[in-house]
XYZ file of C-alpha atoms in Angstrom:
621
model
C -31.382 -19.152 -24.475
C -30.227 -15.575 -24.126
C -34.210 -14.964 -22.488
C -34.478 -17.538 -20.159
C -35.245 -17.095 -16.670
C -32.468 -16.135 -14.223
C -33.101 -19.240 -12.430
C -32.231 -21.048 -15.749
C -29.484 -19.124 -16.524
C -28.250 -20.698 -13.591
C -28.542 -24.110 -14.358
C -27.215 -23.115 -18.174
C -23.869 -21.538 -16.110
C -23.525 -24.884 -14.127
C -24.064 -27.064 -17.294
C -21.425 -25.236 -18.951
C -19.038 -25.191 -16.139
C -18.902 -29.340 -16.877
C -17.846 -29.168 -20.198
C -14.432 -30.741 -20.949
C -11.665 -27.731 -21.585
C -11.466 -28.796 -25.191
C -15.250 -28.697 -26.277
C -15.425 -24.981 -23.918
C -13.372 -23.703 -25.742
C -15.054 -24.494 -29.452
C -18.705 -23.571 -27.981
C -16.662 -20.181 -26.761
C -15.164 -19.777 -30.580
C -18.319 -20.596 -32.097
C -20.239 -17.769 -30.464
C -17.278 -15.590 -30.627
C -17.648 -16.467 -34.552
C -21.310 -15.578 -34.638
C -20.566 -11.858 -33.089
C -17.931 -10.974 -35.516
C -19.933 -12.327 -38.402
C -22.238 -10.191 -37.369
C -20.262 -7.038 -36.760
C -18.682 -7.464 -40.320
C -22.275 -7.508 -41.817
C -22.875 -3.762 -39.890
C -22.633 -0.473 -41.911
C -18.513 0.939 -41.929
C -19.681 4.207 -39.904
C -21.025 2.202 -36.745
C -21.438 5.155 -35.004
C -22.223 9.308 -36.164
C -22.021 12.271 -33.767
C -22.161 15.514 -34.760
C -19.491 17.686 -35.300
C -18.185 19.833 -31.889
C -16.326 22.661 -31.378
C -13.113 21.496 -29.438
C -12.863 24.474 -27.920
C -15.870 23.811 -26.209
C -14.361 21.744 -24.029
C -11.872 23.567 -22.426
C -13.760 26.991 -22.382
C -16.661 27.688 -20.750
C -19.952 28.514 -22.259
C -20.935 32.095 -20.306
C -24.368 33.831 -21.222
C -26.898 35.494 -19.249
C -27.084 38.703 -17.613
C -23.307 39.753 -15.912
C -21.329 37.405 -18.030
C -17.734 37.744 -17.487
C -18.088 38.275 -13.637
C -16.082 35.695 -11.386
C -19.480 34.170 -10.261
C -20.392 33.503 -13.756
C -16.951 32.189 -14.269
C -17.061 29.575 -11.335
C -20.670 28.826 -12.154
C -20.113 27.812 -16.279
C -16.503 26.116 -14.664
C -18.132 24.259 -11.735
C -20.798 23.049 -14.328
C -18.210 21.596 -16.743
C -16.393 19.913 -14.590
C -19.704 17.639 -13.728
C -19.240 16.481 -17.001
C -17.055 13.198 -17.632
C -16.295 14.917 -21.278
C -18.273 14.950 -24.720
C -21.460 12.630 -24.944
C -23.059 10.456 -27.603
C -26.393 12.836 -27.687
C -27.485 12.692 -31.518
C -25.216 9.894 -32.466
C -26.356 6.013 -32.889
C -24.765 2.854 -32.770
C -25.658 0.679 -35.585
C -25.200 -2.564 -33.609
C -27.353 -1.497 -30.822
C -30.754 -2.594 -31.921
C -29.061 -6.084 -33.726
C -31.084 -8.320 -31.492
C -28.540 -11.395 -32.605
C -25.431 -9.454 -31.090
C -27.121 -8.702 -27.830
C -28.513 -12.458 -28.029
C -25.224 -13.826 -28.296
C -23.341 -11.579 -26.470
C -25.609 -12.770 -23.544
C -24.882 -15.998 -24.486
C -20.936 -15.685 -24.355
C -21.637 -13.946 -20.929
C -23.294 -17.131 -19.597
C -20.363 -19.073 -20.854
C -17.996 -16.564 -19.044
C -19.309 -16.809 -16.062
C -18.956 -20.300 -16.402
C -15.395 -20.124 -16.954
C -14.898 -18.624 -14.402
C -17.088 -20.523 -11.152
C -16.147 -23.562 -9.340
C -19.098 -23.865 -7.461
C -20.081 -26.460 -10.037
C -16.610 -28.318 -9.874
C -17.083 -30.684 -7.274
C -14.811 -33.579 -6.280
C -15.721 -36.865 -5.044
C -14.125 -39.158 -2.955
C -15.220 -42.640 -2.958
C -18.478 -41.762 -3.752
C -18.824 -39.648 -0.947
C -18.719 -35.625 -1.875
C -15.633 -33.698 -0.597
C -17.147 -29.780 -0.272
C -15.291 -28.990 2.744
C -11.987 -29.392 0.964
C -12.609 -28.949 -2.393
C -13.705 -25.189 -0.956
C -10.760 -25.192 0.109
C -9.092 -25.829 -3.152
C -10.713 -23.849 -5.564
C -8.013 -21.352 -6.655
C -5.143 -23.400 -7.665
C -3.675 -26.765 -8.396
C -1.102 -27.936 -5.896
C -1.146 -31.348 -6.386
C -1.521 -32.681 -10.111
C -4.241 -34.901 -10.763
C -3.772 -38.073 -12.557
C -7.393 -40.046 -11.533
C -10.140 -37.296 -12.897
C -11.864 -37.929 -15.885
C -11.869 -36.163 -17.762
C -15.126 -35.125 -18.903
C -16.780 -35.550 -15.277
C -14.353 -34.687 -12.973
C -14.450 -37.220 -11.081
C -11.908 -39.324 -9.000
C -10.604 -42.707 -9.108
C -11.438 -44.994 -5.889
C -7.825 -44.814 -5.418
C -7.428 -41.061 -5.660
C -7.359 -38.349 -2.446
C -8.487 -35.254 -2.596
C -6.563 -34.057 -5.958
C -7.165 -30.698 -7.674
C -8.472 -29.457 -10.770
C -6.112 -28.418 -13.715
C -6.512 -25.093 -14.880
C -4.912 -22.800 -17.247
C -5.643 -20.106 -14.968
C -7.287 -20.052 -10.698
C -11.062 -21.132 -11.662
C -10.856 -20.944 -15.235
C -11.173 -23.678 -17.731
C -9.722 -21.422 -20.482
C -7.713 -18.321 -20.670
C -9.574 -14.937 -20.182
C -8.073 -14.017 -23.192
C -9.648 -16.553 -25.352
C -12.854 -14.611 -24.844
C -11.403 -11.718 -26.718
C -12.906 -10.499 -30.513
C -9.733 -8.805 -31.827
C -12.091 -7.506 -34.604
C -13.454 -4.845 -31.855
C -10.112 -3.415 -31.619
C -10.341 -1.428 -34.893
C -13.744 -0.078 -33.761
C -14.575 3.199 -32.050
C -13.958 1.610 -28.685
C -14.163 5.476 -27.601
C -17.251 5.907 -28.729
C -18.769 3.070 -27.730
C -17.266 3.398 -24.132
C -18.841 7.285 -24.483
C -22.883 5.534 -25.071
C -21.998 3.148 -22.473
C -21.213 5.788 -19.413
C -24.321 8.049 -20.992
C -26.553 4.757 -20.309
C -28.053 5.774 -23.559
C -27.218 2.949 -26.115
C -29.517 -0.134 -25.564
C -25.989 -2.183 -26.022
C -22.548 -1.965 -25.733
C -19.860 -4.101 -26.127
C -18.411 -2.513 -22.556
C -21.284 -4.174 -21.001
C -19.874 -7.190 -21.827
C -16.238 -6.566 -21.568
C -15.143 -10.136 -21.652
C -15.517 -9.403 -25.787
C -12.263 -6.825 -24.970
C -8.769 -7.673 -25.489
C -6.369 -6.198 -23.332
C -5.331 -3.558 -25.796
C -8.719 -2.066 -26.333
C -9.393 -2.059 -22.281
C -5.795 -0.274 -21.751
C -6.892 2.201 -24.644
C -9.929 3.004 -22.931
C -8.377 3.124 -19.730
C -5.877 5.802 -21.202
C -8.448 7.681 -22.731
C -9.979 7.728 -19.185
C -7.302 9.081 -17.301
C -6.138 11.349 -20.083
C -9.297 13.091 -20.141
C -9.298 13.442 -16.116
C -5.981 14.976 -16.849
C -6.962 17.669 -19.316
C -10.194 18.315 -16.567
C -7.934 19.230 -13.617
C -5.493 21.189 -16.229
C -8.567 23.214 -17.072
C -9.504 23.508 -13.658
C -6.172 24.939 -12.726
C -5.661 27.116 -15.533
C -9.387 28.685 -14.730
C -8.130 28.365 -10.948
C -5.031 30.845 -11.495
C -6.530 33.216 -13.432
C -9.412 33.480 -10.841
C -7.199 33.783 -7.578
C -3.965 35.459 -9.499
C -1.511 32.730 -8.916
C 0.464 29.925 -10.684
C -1.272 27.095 -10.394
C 0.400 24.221 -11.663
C -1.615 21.793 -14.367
C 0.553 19.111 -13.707
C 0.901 17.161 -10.297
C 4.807 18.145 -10.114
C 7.085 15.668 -6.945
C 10.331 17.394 -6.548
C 12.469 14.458 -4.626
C 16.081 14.088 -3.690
C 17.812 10.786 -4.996
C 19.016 10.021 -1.044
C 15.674 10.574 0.213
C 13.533 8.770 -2.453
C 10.957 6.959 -0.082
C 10.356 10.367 2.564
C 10.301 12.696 -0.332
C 7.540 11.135 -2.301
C 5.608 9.927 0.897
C 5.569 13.407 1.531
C 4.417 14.880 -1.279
C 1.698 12.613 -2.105
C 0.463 13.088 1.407
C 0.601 16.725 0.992
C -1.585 16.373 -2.514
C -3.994 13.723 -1.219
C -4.434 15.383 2.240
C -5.025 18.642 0.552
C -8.669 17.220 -0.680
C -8.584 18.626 -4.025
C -8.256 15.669 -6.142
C -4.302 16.954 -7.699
C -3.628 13.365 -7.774
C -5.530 13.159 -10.774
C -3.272 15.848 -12.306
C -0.486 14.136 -14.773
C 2.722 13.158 -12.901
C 5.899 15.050 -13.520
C 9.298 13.913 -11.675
C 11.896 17.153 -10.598
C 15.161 15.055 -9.019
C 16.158 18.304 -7.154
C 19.926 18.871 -8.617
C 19.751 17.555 -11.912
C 18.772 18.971 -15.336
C 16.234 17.455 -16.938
C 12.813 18.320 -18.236
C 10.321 14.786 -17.391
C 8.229 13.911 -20.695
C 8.330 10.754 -19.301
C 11.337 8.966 -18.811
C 12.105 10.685 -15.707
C 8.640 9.336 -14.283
C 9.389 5.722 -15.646
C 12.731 6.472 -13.673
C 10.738 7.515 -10.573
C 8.615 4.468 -10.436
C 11.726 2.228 -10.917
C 13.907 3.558 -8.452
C 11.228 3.658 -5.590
C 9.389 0.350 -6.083
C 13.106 -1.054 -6.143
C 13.710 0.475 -2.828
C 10.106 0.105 -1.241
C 10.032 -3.269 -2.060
C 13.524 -4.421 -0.746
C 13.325 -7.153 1.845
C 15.575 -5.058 4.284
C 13.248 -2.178 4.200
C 11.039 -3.985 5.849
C 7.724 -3.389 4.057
C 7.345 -6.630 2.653
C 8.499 -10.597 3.080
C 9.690 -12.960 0.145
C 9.564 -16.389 -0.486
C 12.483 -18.003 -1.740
C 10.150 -20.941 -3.145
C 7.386 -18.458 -4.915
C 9.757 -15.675 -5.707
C 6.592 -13.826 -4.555
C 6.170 -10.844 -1.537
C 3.668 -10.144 0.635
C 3.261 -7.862 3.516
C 5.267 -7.697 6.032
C 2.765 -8.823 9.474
C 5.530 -7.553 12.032
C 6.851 -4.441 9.825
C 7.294 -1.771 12.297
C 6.478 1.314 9.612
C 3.701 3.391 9.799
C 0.365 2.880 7.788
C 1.677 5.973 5.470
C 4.252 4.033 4.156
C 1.683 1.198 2.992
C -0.189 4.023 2.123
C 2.095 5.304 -0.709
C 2.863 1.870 -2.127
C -1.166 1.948 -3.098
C -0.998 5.526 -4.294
C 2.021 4.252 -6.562
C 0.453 1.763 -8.179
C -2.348 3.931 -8.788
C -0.456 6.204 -10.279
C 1.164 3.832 -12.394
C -2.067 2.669 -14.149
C -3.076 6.544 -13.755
C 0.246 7.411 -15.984
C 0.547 4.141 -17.906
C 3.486 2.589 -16.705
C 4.526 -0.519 -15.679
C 6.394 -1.628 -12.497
C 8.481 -4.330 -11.352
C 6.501 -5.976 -8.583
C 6.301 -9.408 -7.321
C 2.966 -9.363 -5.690
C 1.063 -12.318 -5.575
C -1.878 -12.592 -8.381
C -4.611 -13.193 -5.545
C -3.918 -9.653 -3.820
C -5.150 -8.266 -6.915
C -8.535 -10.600 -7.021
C -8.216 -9.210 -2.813
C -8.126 -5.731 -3.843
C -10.778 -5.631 -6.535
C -12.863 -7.589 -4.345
C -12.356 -4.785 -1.256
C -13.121 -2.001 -4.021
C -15.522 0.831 -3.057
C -19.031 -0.168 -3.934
C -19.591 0.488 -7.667
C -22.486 3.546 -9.290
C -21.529 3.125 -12.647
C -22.924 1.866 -15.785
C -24.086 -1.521 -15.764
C -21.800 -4.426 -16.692
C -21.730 -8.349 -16.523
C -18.576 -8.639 -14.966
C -19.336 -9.175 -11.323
C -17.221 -8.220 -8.158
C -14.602 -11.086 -7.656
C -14.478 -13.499 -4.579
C -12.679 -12.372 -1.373
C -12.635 -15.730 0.039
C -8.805 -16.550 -0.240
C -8.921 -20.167 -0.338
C -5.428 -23.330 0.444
C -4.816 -22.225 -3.273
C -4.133 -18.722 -2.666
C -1.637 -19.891 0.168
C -0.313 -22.411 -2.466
C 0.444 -19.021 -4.880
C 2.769 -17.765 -2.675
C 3.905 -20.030 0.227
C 3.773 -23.559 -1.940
C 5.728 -25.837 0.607
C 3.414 -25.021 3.280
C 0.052 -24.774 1.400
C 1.400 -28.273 0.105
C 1.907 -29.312 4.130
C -1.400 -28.346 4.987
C -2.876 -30.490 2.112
C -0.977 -33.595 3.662
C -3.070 -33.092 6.520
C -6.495 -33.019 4.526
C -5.142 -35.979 2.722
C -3.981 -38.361 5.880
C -5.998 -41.737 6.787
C -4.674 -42.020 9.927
C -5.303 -40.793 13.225
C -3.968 -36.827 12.864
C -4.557 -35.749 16.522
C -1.724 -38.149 17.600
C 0.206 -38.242 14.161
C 0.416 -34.170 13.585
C 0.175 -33.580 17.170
C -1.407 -29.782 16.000
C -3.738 -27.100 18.157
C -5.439 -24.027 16.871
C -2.413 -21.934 16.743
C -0.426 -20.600 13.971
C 2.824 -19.874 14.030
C 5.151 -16.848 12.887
C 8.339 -15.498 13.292
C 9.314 -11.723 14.018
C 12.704 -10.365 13.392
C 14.395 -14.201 14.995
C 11.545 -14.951 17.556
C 9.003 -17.016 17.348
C 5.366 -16.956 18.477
C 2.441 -18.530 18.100
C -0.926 -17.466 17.574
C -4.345 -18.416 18.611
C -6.648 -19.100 15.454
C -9.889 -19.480 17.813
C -11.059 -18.752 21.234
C -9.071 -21.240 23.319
C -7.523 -22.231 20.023
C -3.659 -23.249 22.111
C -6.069 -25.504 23.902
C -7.768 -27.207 20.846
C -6.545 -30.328 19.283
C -6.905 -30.657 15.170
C -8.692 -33.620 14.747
C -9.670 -35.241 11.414
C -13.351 -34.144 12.363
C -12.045 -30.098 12.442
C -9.310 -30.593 10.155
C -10.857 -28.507 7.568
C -11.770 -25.921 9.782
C -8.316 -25.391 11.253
C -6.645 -25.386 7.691
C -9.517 -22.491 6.595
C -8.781 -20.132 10.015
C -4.785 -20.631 8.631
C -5.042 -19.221 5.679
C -7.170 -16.309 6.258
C -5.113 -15.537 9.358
C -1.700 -15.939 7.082
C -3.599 -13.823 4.169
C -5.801 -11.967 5.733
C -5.900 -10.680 9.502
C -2.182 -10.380 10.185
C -1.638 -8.055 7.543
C -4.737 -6.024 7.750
C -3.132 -3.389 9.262
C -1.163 -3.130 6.178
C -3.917 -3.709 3.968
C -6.487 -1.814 4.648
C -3.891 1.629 3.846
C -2.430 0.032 0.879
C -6.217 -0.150 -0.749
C -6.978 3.503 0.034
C -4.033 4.127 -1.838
C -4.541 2.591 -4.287
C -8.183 3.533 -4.995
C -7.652 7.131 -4.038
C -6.023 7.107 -7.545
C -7.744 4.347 -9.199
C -11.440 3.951 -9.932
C -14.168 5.259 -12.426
C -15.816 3.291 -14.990
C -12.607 2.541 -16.726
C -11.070 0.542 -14.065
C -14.200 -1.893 -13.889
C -13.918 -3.419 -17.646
C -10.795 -5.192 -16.209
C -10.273 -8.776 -14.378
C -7.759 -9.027 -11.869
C -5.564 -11.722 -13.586
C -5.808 -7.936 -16.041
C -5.119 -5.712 -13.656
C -2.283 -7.327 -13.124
C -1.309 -7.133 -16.517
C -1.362 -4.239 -16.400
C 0.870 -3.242 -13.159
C 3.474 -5.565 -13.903
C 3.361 -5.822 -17.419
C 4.069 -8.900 -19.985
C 6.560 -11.433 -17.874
C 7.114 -13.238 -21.260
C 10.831 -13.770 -22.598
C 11.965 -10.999 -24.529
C 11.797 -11.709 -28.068
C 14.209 -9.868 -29.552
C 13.113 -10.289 -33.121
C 10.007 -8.714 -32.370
C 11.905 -5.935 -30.897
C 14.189 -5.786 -34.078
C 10.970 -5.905 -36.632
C 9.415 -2.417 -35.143
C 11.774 -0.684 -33.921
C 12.424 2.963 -35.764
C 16.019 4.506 -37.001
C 17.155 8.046 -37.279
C 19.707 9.649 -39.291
C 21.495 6.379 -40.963
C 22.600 6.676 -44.373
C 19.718 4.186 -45.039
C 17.147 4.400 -42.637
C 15.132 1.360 -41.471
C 17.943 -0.662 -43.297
C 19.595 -2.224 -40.187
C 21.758 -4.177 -42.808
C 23.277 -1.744 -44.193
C 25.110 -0.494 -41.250
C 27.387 -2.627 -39.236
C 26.719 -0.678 -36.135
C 22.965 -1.617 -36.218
C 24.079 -5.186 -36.873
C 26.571 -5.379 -33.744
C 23.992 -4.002 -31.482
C 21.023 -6.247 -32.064
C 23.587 -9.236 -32.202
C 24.857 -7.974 -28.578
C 20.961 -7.646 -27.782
C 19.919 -11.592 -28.233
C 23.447 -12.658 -27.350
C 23.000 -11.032 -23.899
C 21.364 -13.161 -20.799
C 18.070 -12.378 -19.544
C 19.494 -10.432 -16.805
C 21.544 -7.937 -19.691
C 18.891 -7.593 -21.913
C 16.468 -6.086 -18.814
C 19.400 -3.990 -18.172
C 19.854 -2.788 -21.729
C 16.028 -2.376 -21.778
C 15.951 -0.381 -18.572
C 18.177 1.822 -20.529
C 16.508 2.511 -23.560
C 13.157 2.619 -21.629
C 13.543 3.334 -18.049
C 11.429 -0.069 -17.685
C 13.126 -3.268 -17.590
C 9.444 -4.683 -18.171
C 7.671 -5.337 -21.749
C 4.106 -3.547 -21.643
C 1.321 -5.565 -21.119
C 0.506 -5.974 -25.205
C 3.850 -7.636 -25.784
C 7.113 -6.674 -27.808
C 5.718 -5.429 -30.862
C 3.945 -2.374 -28.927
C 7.470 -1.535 -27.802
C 8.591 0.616 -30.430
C 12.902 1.747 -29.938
C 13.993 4.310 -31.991
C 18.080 4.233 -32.568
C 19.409 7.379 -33.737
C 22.708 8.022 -35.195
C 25.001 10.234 -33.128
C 27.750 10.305 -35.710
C 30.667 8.875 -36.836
C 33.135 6.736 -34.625
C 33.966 8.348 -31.162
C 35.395 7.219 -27.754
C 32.000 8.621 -26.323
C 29.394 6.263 -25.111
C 25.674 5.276 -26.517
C 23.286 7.729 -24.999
C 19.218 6.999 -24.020
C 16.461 9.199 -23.716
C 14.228 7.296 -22.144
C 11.567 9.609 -22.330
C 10.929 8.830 -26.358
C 12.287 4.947 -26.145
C 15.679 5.960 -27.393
C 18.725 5.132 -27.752
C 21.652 6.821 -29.709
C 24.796 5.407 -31.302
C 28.226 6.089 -32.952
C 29.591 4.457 -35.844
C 31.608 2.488 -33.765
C 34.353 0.751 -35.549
C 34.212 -2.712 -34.151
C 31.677 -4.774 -32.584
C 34.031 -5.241 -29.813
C 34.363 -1.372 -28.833
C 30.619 -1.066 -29.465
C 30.086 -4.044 -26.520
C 32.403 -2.199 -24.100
C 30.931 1.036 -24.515
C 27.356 0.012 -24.701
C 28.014 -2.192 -21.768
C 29.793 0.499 -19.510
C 27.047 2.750 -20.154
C 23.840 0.506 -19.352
C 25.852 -0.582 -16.183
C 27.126 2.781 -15.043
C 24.346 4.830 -16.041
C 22.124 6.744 -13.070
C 19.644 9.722 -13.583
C 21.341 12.380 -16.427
C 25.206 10.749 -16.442
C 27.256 7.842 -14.510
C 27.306 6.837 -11.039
């Protein structure tokens, strides 16, 4: 199967796309099976490279004639930077030449690509085949739908133009249920090494529907944290040569009043300076305030400005009361810089591994992988995602009118005189109304149940698409003036934004509870042995969803769980001494928060309380 013809292949990803969810998902587990039989049967050391000399990598290797002269210096520098850090030259994968790994994992590709097409999907009406519409439809479920059957998808008589049920846009299973856990106590490193040196014959990043989310984000981090240590070593070569300080960090000093113009400017100045600082780790300076950042004042940094970029009354963006989703703003009077930054932020929040508190809808991040700069990297099955935004996509974040618009698909009657509609859309800017043309002549067009179909497509990719490209099109060089590399293309958009966001499941405080860490208690890790420890993680699930972001925020300088879940949070509570009329204090920086042997649970709730509430920066408001 796995050396068929492309041609069959085809027909194989079509035949699969049919399958009933349930019997998908045990042809997905068997070959999923099959691969980690097969890793378990491979030798313990899966891969061997010899031994380097770390220093190596951050000094230069000078010889030759004149060594120790500035040229030689820049030459031996300029030459190291080329590289993307240590390669797999002598080393060998033990699974590359198992011809039943790369058989199946071409196999599970097949299957994943399957999961993930509707071309195959079709509906039917009445006998009669529905493509215009069910194009249309192809993202997400608006309407559920009683009539298919289930293994053929097909309609009852009786039945309009209903959607397919999904667990995610175009999938029949989770991405996630294509993951081999086993792979995450590999040498993902190494194996993501052979893959960018196009050496190995096979690698499991060429497939990287086999990776969970935790081994992607470890690679990812890896990634950026060896760009890091190449622009520290370029500025530390950089100041000796010209004699100056040169920083090896990319340092924003901002004022707390001036939080948007501050940072716009700075990451202007670093971006329009051409020399690539922005790959430089982030450190925060809030200009008036102590405080050294080793992270928590960055976590702060993100917080504070996505809170304020992102506020309807800025201006920036619109919200949907319905969705609880935002979008760009088409009439927002700000300048293409301020777009601009919003990219370069989220950049830099994947860049610097931290998670943000965004309510963008999921199909801007399918939009802005899809828009990414064409890709010269190693090879991969994944493949570029669609940029057709589809009556779905609408559905995602405006559902009452994507909902509207399927009413018109779905009416028997006459819709010219019942809808009364012409090629227009319209919007609303700041109280006034106006209506746009979706065609040439469009005000002077009737919608007719002939063009129906037509009118609904030009209405969603002039609400999604051409009224906000002029916000668009900045926000994606932003974004990708941070992001990109090989990294960055292992992950899936529904990942991506996974990642920016982070996990949007209830807290589970339990899970919390089971890893977190203690620090100077009589009995360390013995939460039931002191009352204090007791009272707080009582107060902790006690508290609403609202309080326990809050209390989070406070610990972490996130109010969001990382993408892997609670139990990758890990809080450390220290002990601050014995009872006091001082309050709990949190350095976010290590995930941690610090208590007093408080002698009731009632003064430990007022104090913990006051402080998560009146807490800004190094004191209170």
């Amino acid at each position: 199967m796995a050396n068929l013809s492309a041609e069959n292949h085809r027909h194989l990803v079509s035949w699969f796309a049919r399958y009933p969810s349930a019997d998908f998902r045990r042809l997905v587990e068997l070959v999923g099976g099959f691969v980690a039989r097969r890793l378990l049967r491979q030798p313990q050391e899966s891969l061997r490279t010899p031994a380097q000399d770390s220093s190596s990598v951050l000094v230069p290797q000078i010889s030759g004639p004149g060594a120790g002269t500035p040229a030689q210096l820049h030459t031996a520098l300029g030459s190291g930077t080329k590289s993307n850090g240590p390669k797999v030259q002598e080393g060998r994968i033990m699974y590359r030449d198992d011809w039943q790994i790369k058989a199946a994992a071409k196999v599970m590709s097949l299957l994943f690509q399957a999961n993930n097409s509707s071309a195959q999907r079709h509906l039917f009406l009445g006998g009669r085949q529905n493509d215009g519409c069910n194009r249309l439809y192809r993202s997400r479920q608006l309407i559920p739908d009683q009539g298919r059957h289930p293994a053929r998808g097909l309609l009852q008589s009786g039945d309009r133009m209903s959607l397919l049920q999904a667990r995610k846009p175009e999938q029949l299973i989770p991405t996630s249920a294509f993951y081999s856990t086993l792979l995450d106590y590999g040498d993902l490193i190494a194996d993501f090494e052979a893959w960018e040196s196009r050496q190995a014959g096979f690698s499991f990043c060429q497939y990287p529907m086999f990776l969970s989310i935790w081994a992607k984000i470890r690679i990812l981090e890896y990634d950026a944290r060896r760009q890091m240590e190449i622009k520290a070593r370029q500025a530390f070569f950089s100041s000796i040569m010209s004699r100056k300080a040169v920083s090896q960090y990319l340092v924003l000093k901002v004022r707390r009043e001036c939080l948007v113009e501050d940072s716009l400017r700075g990451v202007s100045e670093v971006v329009g300076s051409g020399e690539q600082d922005i790959k430089k780790g982030l450190r925060i300076a809030f200009q008036g305030e102590e405080g050294v950042d080793a992270g928590g004042l960055r976590k702060e940094w993100f917080l504070l400005l996505v809170r304020e970029v992102f506020d309807p009354e800025y201006g920036l963006f619109v919200y949907d009361d319905e969705s609880h989703y935002c979008y760009f703003s088409p009439s927002s009077f700000e300048t293409s810089d301020q777009f601009f930054l919003i990219g370069v932020v989220l950049g830099l929040a994947i860049y610097n591994s931290t998670i943000l508190d965004v309510a963008l809808p999921p199909f801007l991040f399918r939009k802005l992988l899809a828009s990414a700069p064409a890709y010269t990297g190693p090879s991969t099955t994944l493949s570029r995602p669609s940029a057709v935004l589809a009556l779905g996509d609408l559905g995602e974040l405006r559902p009452s009118l994507a909902a509207g618009l399927q009413q018109l698909l779905d009416y028997d009657g006459d819709v010219e005189d019942t809808f009364c509609r012409d090629f227009v859309a319209e919007g609303d800017r700041y109280g006034e109304a106006f209506q746009v043309p979706l065609c040439h002549s469009g005000e002077n067009r009737a919608v007719t149940n002939s063009n129906r179909v037509e009118f609904v497509e030009l209405y969603v990719k002039y609400l999604l698409e051409t009224s906000v490209s002029r916000q668009f099109e900045p926000f994606k060089r932003g974004f990708f003036s941070v992001c990109g590399g090989n990294a960055l293309s292992l992950f899936r958009p529904e990942e991506i934004e996974l990642l920016v966001r982070g996990s949007d499941e209830p807290f589970d405080v339990a899970t919390l509870k089971a890893v977190a860490l203690y620090d100077g208690w009589a009995k360390e890790g013995r939460a039931g042995n002191e009352a204090v420890l007791a009272w707080f993680w009582d107060l902790f699930m006690e508290a609403g969803p609202r309080e326990q972001r809050a209390l989070l925020s406070f610990i972490t300088g996130s109010d969001r769980l990382p993408a892997m879940g609670a139990a990758s949070l890990v809080i450390k509570i220290s002990c601050l001494g014995n009872d006091s009329q001082r309050f709990p204090m949190a350095r976010t920086c290590f995930n941690m928060i610090g208590l007093y042997r408080y002698s009731s649970k009632e003064q430990l709730s007022s104090k913990l309380w006051t402080a998560v509430t009146g807490s800004e920066g190094f004191g209170l408001k």
